[in-house]
Amino acid sequence: MEINLLAFGQIAEITGKSAWKISGIKDTNALIQDLEKQFPHLVKTNYSIAVNKKVIQENTAINENDTIALLPPFSGG
């Protein structure tokens, strides 16, 4: 199962890429663990996760070809 990852702002800077594909991830908790293992700076970084353009707050199942966005904190003004 392959999913699409998009990273924005400081998350893209930490990962060194703004778009890539990964496989073998079943849910967002597993995704977070995998990303924090690959990119230890993410452990101390606040970010949100959107699954298919919907920001999620809890563990969410990931399906084939889903698009996951890693979003830095938003600032209003």
PDB file of C-alpha atoms in Angstrom:
ATOM      1  CA  MET A   1       0.000   0.000   0.000  1.00  0.00           C
ATOM      2  CA  GLU A   2       1.476   3.316  -1.061  1.00  0.00           C
ATOM      3  CA  ILE A   3       0.468   6.755   0.218  1.00  0.00           C
ATOM      4  CA  ASN A   4       1.421  10.277  -0.826  1.00  0.00           C
ATOM      5  CA  LEU A   5       3.028  12.612   1.691  1.00  0.00           C
ATOM      6  CA  LEU A   6       3.158  16.386   1.397  1.00  0.00           C
ATOM      7  CA  ALA A   7       5.155  18.590   3.769  1.00  0.00           C
ATOM      8  CA  PHE A   8       4.872  22.344   4.155  1.00  0.00           C
ATOM      9  CA  GLY A   9       6.914  25.116   5.780  1.00  0.00           C
ATOM     10  CA  GLN A  10       9.311  24.051   8.512  1.00  0.00           C
ATOM     11  CA  ILE A  11       8.217  20.420   8.129  1.00  0.00           C
ATOM     12  CA  ALA A  12       9.505  20.427   4.541  1.00  0.00           C
ATOM     13  CA  GLU A  13      12.746  21.997   5.793  1.00  0.00           C
ATOM     14  CA  ILE A  14      13.175  19.279   8.434  1.00  0.00           C
ATOM     15  CA  THR A  15      12.454  16.413   6.036  1.00  0.00           C
ATOM     16  CA  GLY A  16      14.316  17.956   3.114  1.00  0.00           C
ATOM     17  CA  LYS A  17      11.415  17.292   0.765  1.00  0.00           C
ATOM     18  CA  SER A  18       7.950  18.601   0.076  1.00  0.00           C
ATOM     19  CA  ALA A  19       6.421  15.512  -1.563  1.00  0.00           C
ATOM     20  CA  TRP A  20       7.205  11.797  -1.505  1.00  0.00           C
ATOM     21  CA  LYS A  21       5.574   8.378  -1.341  1.00  0.00           C
ATOM     22  CA  ILE A  22       5.842   5.768   1.396  1.00  0.00           C
ATOM     23  CA  SER A  23       4.353   2.344   1.893  1.00  0.00           C
ATOM     24  CA  GLY A  24       3.561  -0.031   4.720  1.00  0.00           C
ATOM     25  CA  ILE A  25       1.761   2.519   6.922  1.00  0.00           C
ATOM     26  CA  LYS A  26      -1.703   1.544   8.184  1.00  0.00           C
ATOM     27  CA  ASP A  27      -2.705   4.546  10.303  1.00  0.00           C
ATOM     28  CA  THR A  28      -1.603   8.013  11.362  1.00  0.00           C
ATOM     29  CA  ASN A  29      -0.064   6.813  14.641  1.00  0.00           C
ATOM     30  CA  ALA A  30       2.210   4.447  12.687  1.00  0.00           C
ATOM     31  CA  LEU A  31       3.003   7.291  10.282  1.00  0.00           C
ATOM     32  CA  ILE A  32       4.041   9.600  13.130  1.00  0.00           C
ATOM     33  CA  GLN A  33       6.272   6.915  14.639  1.00  0.00           C
ATOM     34  CA  ASP A  34       7.905   6.233  11.274  1.00  0.00           C
ATOM     35  CA  LEU A  35       8.469   9.928  10.514  1.00  0.00           C
ATOM     36  CA  GLU A  36       9.877  10.698  13.969  1.00  0.00           C
ATOM     37  CA  LYS A  37      12.295   7.775  13.618  1.00  0.00           C
ATOM     38  CA  GLN A  38      13.473   9.054  10.204  1.00  0.00           C
ATOM     39  CA  PHE A  39      13.460  12.738  11.196  1.00  0.00           C
ATOM     40  CA  PRO A  40      14.176  13.090  14.948  1.00  0.00           C
ATOM     41  CA  HIS A  41      13.655  16.873  14.828  1.00  0.00           C
ATOM     42  CA  LEU A  42       9.937  16.235  14.289  1.00  0.00           C
ATOM     43  CA  VAL A  43       9.651  14.936  17.858  1.00  0.00           C
ATOM     44  CA  LYS A  44      10.032  18.489  19.186  1.00  0.00           C
ATOM     45  CA  THR A  45       8.039  20.136  16.379  1.00  0.00           C
ATOM     46  CA  ASN A  46       4.349  20.981  16.516  1.00  0.00           C
ATOM     47  CA  TYR A  47       2.490  20.035  13.361  1.00  0.00           C
ATOM     48  CA  SER A  48      -0.922  18.892  12.221  1.00  0.00           C
ATOM     49  CA  ILE A  49      -1.806  16.033   9.923  1.00  0.00           C
ATOM     50  CA  ALA A  50      -4.448  16.173   7.214  1.00  0.00           C
ATOM     51  CA  VAL A  51      -5.734  13.026   5.545  1.00  0.00           C
ATOM     52  CA  ASN A  52      -7.183  13.775   2.116  1.00  0.00           C
ATOM     53  CA  LYS A  53      -7.473  17.508   2.962  1.00  0.00           C
ATOM     54  CA  LYS A  54      -9.190  16.934   6.320  1.00  0.00           C
ATOM     55  CA  VAL A  55      -7.208  17.843   9.446  1.00  0.00           C
ATOM     56  CA  ILE A  56      -7.452  15.008  11.943  1.00  0.00           C
ATOM     57  CA  GLN A  57      -7.117  15.025  15.731  1.00  0.00           C
ATOM     58  CA  GLU A  58      -7.012  11.288  16.455  1.00  0.00           C
ATOM     59  CA  ASN A  59      -5.572   8.116  15.001  1.00  0.00           C
ATOM     60  CA  THR A  60      -6.998   7.612  11.514  1.00  0.00           C
ATOM     61  CA  ALA A  61      -6.767   4.662   9.140  1.00  0.00           C
ATOM     62  CA  ILE A  62      -4.779   5.280   5.963  1.00  0.00           C
ATOM     63  CA  ASN A  63      -5.818   3.706   2.674  1.00  0.00           C
ATOM     64  CA  GLU A  64      -4.042   3.070  -0.630  1.00  0.00           C
ATOM     65  CA  ASN A  65      -3.261   6.330  -2.486  1.00  0.00           C
ATOM     66  CA  ASP A  66      -4.402   8.597   0.367  1.00  0.00           C
ATOM     67  CA  THR A  67      -2.691  11.969   0.500  1.00  0.00           C
ATOM     68  CA  ILE A  68      -1.304  12.952   3.895  1.00  0.00           C
ATOM     69  CA  ALA A  69      -0.251  16.555   4.498  1.00  0.00           C
ATOM     70  CA  LEU A  70       2.120  17.540   7.303  1.00  0.00           C
ATOM     71  CA  LEU A  71       1.174  21.072   8.269  1.00  0.00           C
ATOM     72  CA  PRO A  72       3.210  23.481  10.404  1.00  0.00           C
ATOM     73  CA  PRO A  73       1.419  25.583  13.033  1.00  0.00           C
ATOM     74  CA  PHE A  74      -0.805  28.236  11.547  1.00  0.00           C
ATOM     75  CA  SER A  75      -0.588  31.829  12.689  1.00  0.00           C
ATOM     76  CA  GLY A  76      -3.491  34.192  12.362  1.00  0.00           C
ATOM     77  CA  GLY A  77      -3.553  37.870  11.898  1.00  0.00           C
TER      78      GLY A  77
END
